mmCIF file of C-alpha atoms in Angstrom:
data_model
loop_
_atom_site.group_PDB
_atom_site.id
_atom_site.type_symbol
_atom_site.label_atom_id
_atom_site.label_comp_id
_atom_site.label_asym_id
_atom_site.label_seq_id
_atom_site.Cartn_x
_atom_site.Cartn_y
_atom_site.Cartn_z
ATOM 1 C CA UNK A 10 -5.595 -0.521 1.041
ATOM 2 C CA UNK A 11 -4.674 2.587 -0.957
ATOM 3 C CA UNK A 12 -3.216 5.387 1.159
ATOM 4 C CA UNK A 13 -5.577 8.343 1.443
ATOM 5 C CA UNK A 14 -4.228 11.247 -0.680
ATOM 6 C CA UNK A 15 -4.498 13.621 2.284
ATOM 7 C CA UNK A 16 -2.448 11.284 4.453
ATOM 8 C CA UNK A 17 0.107 10.958 1.656
ATOM 9 C CA UNK A 18 0.257 14.734 1.205
ATOM 10 C CA UNK A 19 0.880 15.332 4.913
ATOM 11 C CA UNK A 20 3.555 12.619 5.201
ATOM 12 C CA UNK A 21 5.319 13.547 1.962
ATOM 13 C CA UNK A 22 5.276 17.247 2.791
ATOM 14 C CA UNK A 23 6.831 16.533 6.179
ATOM 15 C CA UNK A 24 9.605 14.504 4.555
ATOM 16 C CA UNK A 25 10.319 17.221 1.991
ATOM 17 C CA UNK A 26 10.488 19.852 4.739
ATOM 18 C CA UNK A 27 12.842 17.722 6.831
ATOM 19 C CA UNK A 28 15.147 16.880 3.932
ATOM 20 C CA UNK A 29 15.135 20.447 2.584
ATOM 21 C CA UNK A 30 16.214 21.993 5.869
ATOM 22 C CA UNK A 31 19.699 23.345 5.337
ATOM 23 C CA UNK A 32 19.945 21.854 1.835
ATOM 24 C CA UNK A 33 20.787 23.935 -1.223
ATOM 25 C CA UNK A 34 18.430 22.027 -3.510
ATOM 26 C CA UNK A 35 17.046 18.674 -4.448
ATOM 27 C CA UNK A 36 14.822 16.753 -6.833
ATOM 28 C CA UNK A 37 11.404 15.141 -6.513
ATOM 29 C CA UNK A 38 10.250 12.305 -8.764
ATOM 30 C CA UNK A 39 6.622 11.448 -9.407
ATOM 31 C CA UNK A 40 4.966 8.008 -9.551
ATOM 32 C CA UNK A 41 4.713 6.028 -12.822
ATOM 33 C CA UNK A 42 1.518 4.428 -14.062
ATOM 34 C CA UNK A 43 1.151 0.693 -13.434
ATOM 35 C CA UNK A 44 0.702 0.058 -17.160
ATOM 36 C CA UNK A 45 4.297 1.190 -17.732
ATOM 37 C CA UNK A 46 5.776 -1.819 -15.954
ATOM 38 C CA UNK A 47 5.760 -5.410 -17.234
ATOM 39 C CA UNK A 48 4.393 -6.805 -13.963
ATOM 40 C CA UNK A 49 0.943 -5.704 -15.134
ATOM 41 C CA UNK A 50 1.290 -6.017 -18.911
ATOM 42 C CA UNK A 51 3.077 -9.303 -19.665
ATOM 43 C CA UNK A 52 0.469 -11.995 -19.001
ATOM 44 C CA UNK A 53 -2.492 -11.613 -21.392
ATOM 45 C CA UNK A 54 -5.968 -11.566 -19.894
ATOM 46 C CA UNK A 55 -6.946 -14.188 -22.477
ATOM 47 C CA UNK A 56 -4.791 -17.136 -21.484
ATOM 48 C CA UNK A 57 -6.805 -20.376 -21.245
ATOM 49 C CA UNK A 58 -6.593 -22.615 -24.362
ATOM 50 C CA UNK A 59 -9.450 -25.108 -24.785
ATOM 51 C CA UNK A 60 -10.615 -27.384 -27.584
ATOM 52 C CA UNK A 61 -14.255 -27.376 -28.634
ATOM 53 C CA UNK A 62 -15.156 -30.510 -26.668
ATOM 54 C CA UNK A 63 -13.652 -29.221 -23.416
ATOM 55 C CA UNK A 64 -15.195 -25.780 -23.868
ATOM 56 C CA UNK A 65 -18.594 -27.388 -24.394
ATOM 57 C CA UNK A 66 -18.224 -29.554 -21.309
ATOM 58 C CA UNK A 67 -17.234 -26.583 -19.151
ATOM 59 C CA UNK A 68 -20.129 -24.496 -20.488
ATOM 60 C CA UNK A 69 -22.508 -27.311 -19.572
ATOM 61 C CA UNK A 70 -21.216 -27.136 -15.992
ATOM 62 C CA UNK A 71 -21.950 -23.404 -15.841
ATOM 63 C CA UNK A 72 -25.300 -23.573 -17.665
ATOM 64 C CA UNK A 73 -27.362 -23.544 -14.467
ATOM 65 C CA UNK A 74 -25.299 -20.639 -13.106
ATOM 66 C CA UNK A 75 -25.846 -18.619 -16.299
ATOM 67 C CA UNK A 76 -29.445 -19.536 -17.073
ATOM 68 C CA UNK A 77 -31.050 -20.139 -13.681
ATOM 69 C CA UNK A 78 -29.032 -18.781 -10.752
ATOM 70 C CA UNK A 79 -28.136 -15.373 -12.190
ATOM 71 C CA UNK A 80 -31.691 -14.596 -13.423
ATOM 72 C CA UNK A 81 -33.070 -15.686 -10.045
ATOM 73 C CA UNK A 82 -30.688 -13.354 -8.233
ATOM 74 C CA UNK A 83 -31.914 -10.530 -10.466
ATOM 75 C CA UNK A 84 -35.564 -11.413 -9.820
ATOM 76 C CA UNK A 85 -35.015 -11.243 -6.060
ATOM 77 C CA UNK A 86 -33.142 -7.932 -6.358
ATOM 78 C CA UNK A 87 -29.834 -9.325 -5.115
ATOM 79 C CA UNK A 88 -27.898 -8.165 -8.201
ATOM 80 C CA UNK A 89 -28.725 -5.913 -11.138
ATOM 81 C CA UNK A 90 -29.291 -7.194 -14.683
ATOM 82 C CA UNK A 91 -26.016 -5.497 -15.642
ATOM 83 C CA UNK A 92 -24.090 -7.402 -12.978
ATOM 84 C CA UNK A 93 -25.764 -10.642 -13.998
ATOM 85 C CA UNK A 94 -24.624 -10.111 -17.585
ATOM 86 C CA UNK A 95 -21.061 -9.340 -16.438
ATOM 87 C CA UNK A 96 -20.993 -12.519 -14.356
ATOM 88 C CA UNK A 97 -21.905 -14.952 -17.150
ATOM 89 C CA UNK A 98 -19.357 -17.638 -17.986
ATOM 90 C CA UNK A 99 -18.779 -18.672 -21.593
ATOM 91 C CA UNK A 100 -15.886 -20.665 -23.022
ATOM 92 C CA UNK A 101 -15.217 -21.446 -26.677
ATOM 93 C CA UNK A 102 -12.704 -23.343 -28.792
ATOM 94 C CA UNK A 103 -9.434 -21.396 -28.750
ATOM 95 C CA UNK A 104 -7.913 -19.127 -26.110
ATOM 96 C CA UNK A 105 -10.283 -17.947 -23.376
ATOM 97 C CA UNK A 106 -10.475 -15.539 -20.486
ATOM 98 C CA UNK A 107 -10.114 -17.320 -17.116
ATOM 99 C CA UNK A 108 -12.812 -17.324 -14.477
ATOM 100 C CA UNK A 109 -11.922 -15.174 -11.493
ATOM 101 C CA UNK A 110 -13.028 -13.851 -8.129
ATOM 102 C CA UNK A 111 -13.898 -10.154 -8.217
ATOM 103 C CA UNK A 112 -14.096 -8.565 -4.762
ATOM 104 C CA UNK A 113 -16.143 -5.671 -6.157
ATOM 105 C CA UNK A 114 -19.011 -7.932 -7.198
ATOM 106 C CA UNK A 115 -21.927 -8.545 -4.855
ATOM 107 C CA UNK A 116 -21.060 -11.496 -2.631
ATOM 108 C CA UNK A 117 -23.992 -13.865 -3.161
ATOM 109 C CA UNK A 118 -22.503 -16.885 -1.371
ATOM 110 C CA UNK A 119 -24.799 -16.706 1.684
ATOM 111 C CA UNK A 120 -27.862 -16.056 -0.464
ATOM 112 C CA UNK A 121 -27.130 -19.132 -2.577
ATOM 113 C CA UNK A 122 -26.984 -21.343 0.510
ATOM 114 C CA UNK A 123 -30.600 -20.513 1.302
ATOM 115 C CA UNK A 124 -33.803 -21.101 -0.661
ATOM 116 C CA UNK A 125 -34.525 -21.445 -3.470
ATOM 117 C CA UNK A 126 -30.957 -22.387 -4.554
ATOM 118 C CA UNK A 127 -29.933 -24.318 -1.399
ATOM 119 C CA UNK A 128 -26.426 -24.838 -2.741
ATOM 120 C CA UNK A 129 -23.718 -26.560 -0.676
ATOM 121 C CA UNK A 130 -21.424 -24.017 1.027
ATOM 122 C CA UNK A 131 -18.403 -24.970 -1.111
ATOM 123 C CA UNK A 132 -20.279 -24.383 -4.372
ATOM 124 C CA UNK A 133 -21.991 -21.246 -3.063
ATOM 125 C CA UNK A 134 -18.603 -19.804 -2.067
ATOM 126 C CA UNK A 135 -17.152 -20.634 -5.502
ATOM 127 C CA UNK A 136 -19.988 -18.719 -7.181
ATOM 128 C CA UNK A 137 -20.051 -15.946 -4.579
ATOM 129 C CA UNK A 138 -18.129 -13.316 -6.550
ATOM 130 C CA UNK A 139 -17.498 -15.195 -9.760
ATOM 131 C CA UNK A 140 -17.098 -13.789 -13.247
ATOM 132 C CA UNK A 141 -14.922 -14.272 -16.286
ATOM 133 C CA UNK A 142 -12.015 -11.904 -16.861
ATOM 134 C CA UNK A 143 -12.173 -9.483 -19.792
ATOM 135 C CA UNK A 144 -9.931 -7.227 -21.879
ATOM 136 C CA UNK A 145 -10.127 -4.440 -19.292
ATOM 137 C CA UNK A 146 -8.469 -6.586 -16.613
ATOM 138 C CA UNK A 147 -4.709 -6.610 -16.017
ATOM 139 C CA UNK A 148 -3.368 -10.022 -15.067
ATOM 140 C CA UNK A 149 -0.223 -9.738 -12.964
ATOM 141 C CA UNK A 150 3.037 -11.459 -13.814
ATOM 142 C CA UNK A 151 2.874 -13.966 -10.955
ATOM 143 C CA UNK A 152 -0.423 -15.338 -12.269
ATOM 144 C CA UNK A 153 1.552 -17.115 -14.997
ATOM 145 C CA UNK A 154 2.654 -19.690 -12.434
ATOM 146 C CA UNK A 155 -0.908 -20.666 -11.467
ATOM 147 C CA UNK A 156 -3.110 -20.216 -14.551
ATOM 148 C CA UNK A 157 -4.111 -23.562 -16.025
ATOM 149 C CA UNK A 158 -2.573 -25.573 -13.187
ATOM 150 C CA UNK A 159 -4.159 -28.350 -11.106
ATOM 151 C CA UNK A 160 -3.649 -27.635 -7.367
ATOM 152 C CA UNK A 161 -4.890 -31.122 -6.475
ATOM 153 C CA UNK A 162 -3.341 -33.849 -8.687
ATOM 154 C CA UNK A 163 -6.114 -36.238 -7.659
ATOM 155 C CA UNK A 164 -8.692 -33.903 -9.228
ATOM 156 C CA UNK A 165 -7.882 -33.535 -12.937
ATOM 157 C CA UNK A 166 -10.964 -31.327 -13.415
ATOM 158 C CA UNK A 167 -9.794 -28.767 -10.852
ATOM 159 C CA UNK A 168 -8.014 -26.319 -13.139
ATOM 160 C CA UNK A 169 -7.316 -22.717 -12.115
ATOM 161 C CA UNK A 170 -9.005 -20.376 -14.561
ATOM 162 C CA UNK A 171 -11.417 -23.049 -15.847
ATOM 163 C CA UNK A 172 -13.164 -24.652 -12.870
ATOM 164 C CA UNK A 173 -11.311 -22.871 -10.062
ATOM 165 C CA UNK A 174 -11.424 -19.059 -10.077
ATOM 166 C CA UNK A 175 -8.193 -17.114 -10.348
ATOM 167 C CA UNK A 176 -7.931 -15.253 -7.033
ATOM 168 C CA UNK A 177 -8.532 -11.505 -6.984
ATOM 169 C CA UNK A 178 -4.908 -10.857 -5.978
ATOM 170 C CA UNK A 179 -3.788 -11.974 -9.428
ATOM 171 C CA UNK A 180 -5.911 -9.478 -11.360
ATOM 172 C CA UNK A 181 -6.125 -5.701 -11.304
ATOM 173 C CA UNK A 182 -9.660 -5.035 -12.491
ATOM 174 C CA UNK A 183 -10.842 -1.919 -14.306
ATOM 175 C CA UNK A 184 -12.492 -0.707 -11.086
ATOM 176 C CA UNK A 185 -9.266 -1.205 -9.138
ATOM 177 C CA UNK A 186 -7.258 0.463 -11.906
ATOM 178 C CA UNK A 187 -9.527 3.493 -11.574
ATOM 179 C CA UNK A 188 -8.854 3.709 -7.857
ATOM 180 C CA UNK A 189 -5.106 3.366 -8.364
ATOM 181 C CA UNK A 190 -5.112 5.986 -11.108
ATOM 182 C CA UNK A 191 -7.102 8.475 -9.036
ATOM 183 C CA UNK A 192 -4.803 8.032 -6.039
ATOM 184 C CA UNK A 193 -1.638 8.270 -8.131
ATOM 185 C CA UNK A 194 -2.904 11.466 -9.790
ATOM 186 C CA UNK A 195 -3.505 12.995 -6.367
ATOM 187 C CA UNK A 196 -0.083 11.878 -5.110
ATOM 188 C CA UNK A 197 1.621 13.293 -8.196
ATOM 189 C CA UNK A 198 -0.178 16.611 -7.818
ATOM 190 C CA UNK A 199 1.235 16.800 -4.296
ATOM 191 C CA UNK A 200 4.750 15.944 -5.498
ATOM 192 C CA UNK A 201 4.808 18.478 -8.344
ATOM 193 C CA UNK A 202 3.221 21.135 -6.127
ATOM 194 C CA UNK A 203 5.857 20.702 -3.428
ATOM 195 C CA UNK A 204 8.646 20.790 -6.000
ATOM 196 C CA UNK A 205 7.336 24.087 -7.332
ATOM 197 C CA UNK A 206 6.700 25.588 -3.899
ATOM 198 C CA UNK A 207 10.190 24.700 -2.650
ATOM 199 C CA UNK A 208 12.174 25.503 -5.796
ATOM 200 C CA UNK A 209 13.161 21.882 -6.270
ATOM 201 C CA UNK A 210 13.881 20.044 -9.499
ATOM 202 C CA UNK A 211 11.017 17.837 -10.654
ATOM 203 C CA UNK A 212 11.212 14.650 -12.742
ATOM 204 C CA UNK A 213 8.097 13.493 -14.571
ATOM 205 C CA UNK A 214 8.944 9.789 -14.391
ATOM 206 C CA UNK A 215 5.323 8.947 -15.163
ATOM 207 C CA UNK A 216 5.564 10.415 -18.667
ATOM 208 C CA UNK A 217 9.105 9.159 -19.237
ATOM 209 C CA UNK A 218 8.304 5.527 -18.391
ATOM 210 C CA UNK A 219 5.065 5.708 -20.359
ATOM 211 C CA UNK A 220 7.229 6.669 -23.351
ATOM 212 C CA UNK A 221 9.532 3.701 -22.685
ATOM 213 C CA UNK A 222 6.493 1.407 -22.634
ATOM 214 C CA UNK A 223 4.733 2.885 -25.663
ATOM 215 C CA UNK A 224 7.593 3.758 -27.996
ATOM 216 C CA UNK A 225 10.917 2.659 -26.538
ATOM 217 C CA UNK A 226 13.789 5.067 -25.885
ATOM 218 C CA UNK A 227 16.993 5.013 -27.914
ATOM 219 C CA UNK A 228 20.385 5.013 -26.231
ATOM 220 C CA UNK A 229 23.951 4.324 -27.267
ATOM 221 C CA UNK A 230 23.705 0.789 -28.575
ATOM 222 C CA UNK A 231 20.002 0.057 -28.690
ATOM 223 C CA UNK A 232 16.438 0.806 -27.636
ATOM 224 C CA UNK A 233 15.149 0.522 -24.081
ATOM 225 C CA UNK A 234 11.591 -0.850 -23.735
ATOM 226 C CA UNK A 235 9.391 -2.251 -20.984
ATOM 227 C CA UNK A 236 9.002 -5.644 -22.669
ATOM 228 C CA UNK A 237 9.519 -8.364 -20.081
ATOM 229 C CA UNK A 238 13.034 -9.917 -20.139
ATOM 230 C CA UNK A 239 14.082 -8.591 -23.548
ATOM 231 C CA UNK A 240 13.236 -4.905 -23.190
ATOM 232 C CA UNK A 241 16.222 -4.101 -21.002
ATOM 233 C CA UNK A 242 14.480 -1.668 -18.658
ATOM 234 C CA UNK A 243 13.038 -3.981 -15.992
ATOM 235 C CA UNK A 244 14.316 -6.882 -13.938
ATOM 236 C CA UNK A 245 12.745 -10.329 -13.753
ATOM 237 C CA UNK A 246 10.271 -9.296 -11.057
ATOM 238 C CA UNK A 247 8.641 -7.023 -13.629
ATOM 239 C CA UNK A 248 8.694 -4.068 -11.228
ATOM 240 C CA UNK A 249 12.220 -2.902 -10.408
ATOM 241 C CA UNK A 250 14.492 -1.502 -13.129
ATOM 242 C CA UNK A 251 17.650 -3.231 -14.240
ATOM 243 C CA UNK A 252 20.949 -1.379 -13.864
ATOM 244 C CA UNK A 253 20.315 -0.116 -17.394
ATOM 245 C CA UNK A 254 16.841 1.017 -16.413
ATOM 246 C CA UNK A 255 18.257 2.830 -13.397
ATOM 247 C CA UNK A 256 20.801 4.495 -15.662
ATOM 248 C CA UNK A 257 17.904 5.813 -17.751
ATOM 249 C CA UNK A 258 16.146 7.241 -14.677
ATOM 250 C CA UNK A 259 19.445 8.633 -13.398
ATOM 251 C CA UNK A 260 19.746 10.642 -16.605
ATOM 252 C CA UNK A 261 16.235 12.007 -16.101
ATOM 253 C CA UNK A 262 17.283 13.238 -12.663
ATOM 254 C CA UNK A 263 20.624 14.619 -13.839
ATOM 255 C CA UNK A 264 18.960 16.504 -16.668
ATOM 256 C CA UNK A 265 16.515 18.219 -14.308
ATOM 257 C CA UNK A 266 19.210 19.018 -11.744
ATOM 258 C CA UNK A 267 21.282 20.656 -14.466
ATOM 259 C CA UNK A 268 18.293 22.574 -15.817
ATOM 260 C CA UNK A 269 17.004 23.764 -12.431
ATOM 261 C CA UNK A 270 20.310 24.688 -10.793
ATOM 262 C CA UNK A 271 22.561 25.402 -13.744
ATOM 263 C CA UNK A 272 24.694 22.405 -12.822
ATOM 264 C CA UNK A 273 26.940 20.527 -15.251
ATOM 265 C CA UNK A 274 26.629 16.953 -14.012
ATOM 266 C CA UNK A 275 27.581 14.596 -16.871
ATOM 267 C CA UNK A 276 24.950 12.178 -18.142
ATOM 268 C CA UNK A 277 25.644 8.458 -17.861
ATOM 269 C CA UNK A 278 26.030 6.122 -20.839
ATOM 270 C CA UNK A 279 23.007 3.849 -20.557
ATOM 271 C CA UNK A 280 24.513 1.128 -22.710
ATOM 272 C CA UNK A 281 27.448 0.742 -20.322
ATOM 273 C CA UNK A 282 25.133 -0.688 -17.677
ATOM 274 C CA UNK A 283 23.973 -4.326 -17.690
ATOM 275 C CA UNK A 284 20.521 -5.676 -18.178
ATOM 276 C CA UNK A 285 19.109 -9.207 -17.963
ATOM 277 C CA UNK A 286 21.415 -11.768 -19.501
ATOM 278 C CA UNK A 287 19.900 -15.033 -20.672
ATOM 279 C CA UNK A 288 22.216 -18.027 -20.510
ATOM 280 C CA UNK A 289 22.654 -20.074 -23.680
ATOM 281 C CA UNK A 290 21.724 -23.736 -23.346
#
């Protein structure tokens, strides 16, 4: 579902041409990296706490999947040995990675319904694109509301992340991150190229927000970071800036307008703008 870079380039170029007609100047802003916003960096990939007894019981349930089904799929050439290894499920005492559905894995659900496995459709579908998350995966903020929950109160063993896979929509895998990064790089090349070709100011928001995320940025009264809730830069949806975060980006734009056109627009005082306020109980 990622817009083709050529389609983006044509559409963005048309918008720049239309908005530049008759204008004396302007500013273009590039696209930040997803790892700069708390929506993708707040919920840890390792998020399922289990005691030793529960971990052992869950591993017993996945023993046939690990030791019989995956090797059989390799033997019949359905998946590679590397994919089989990536799909193994293993829990231990402590905090664990959740199980998940990965749309980039080979879908083996139909194969598992036939011989020699002959699994029921429900179980075959559960195992179809199953693996355990890892450190390379980014779990999105909204996953916090479903991880470890029981969708069906009558089934105490049906726990999301343990016996029910976390849906693909809740995780940005390393493969998906690569696609997003490649597309964003192409989009940003278009944006910076058009700024240069049209004599427009250009704001490298990607680098600026990466600095906020990695180091924090000082302002009058404090330090702005991308930490969820307490960092000051982003609202509770983990994506959109707070008023204080917008003040920071406004200064980036003002600075480049002044530099490019010799303007003298005053910078805003970031600390004068509100951020998230937590009520005292």
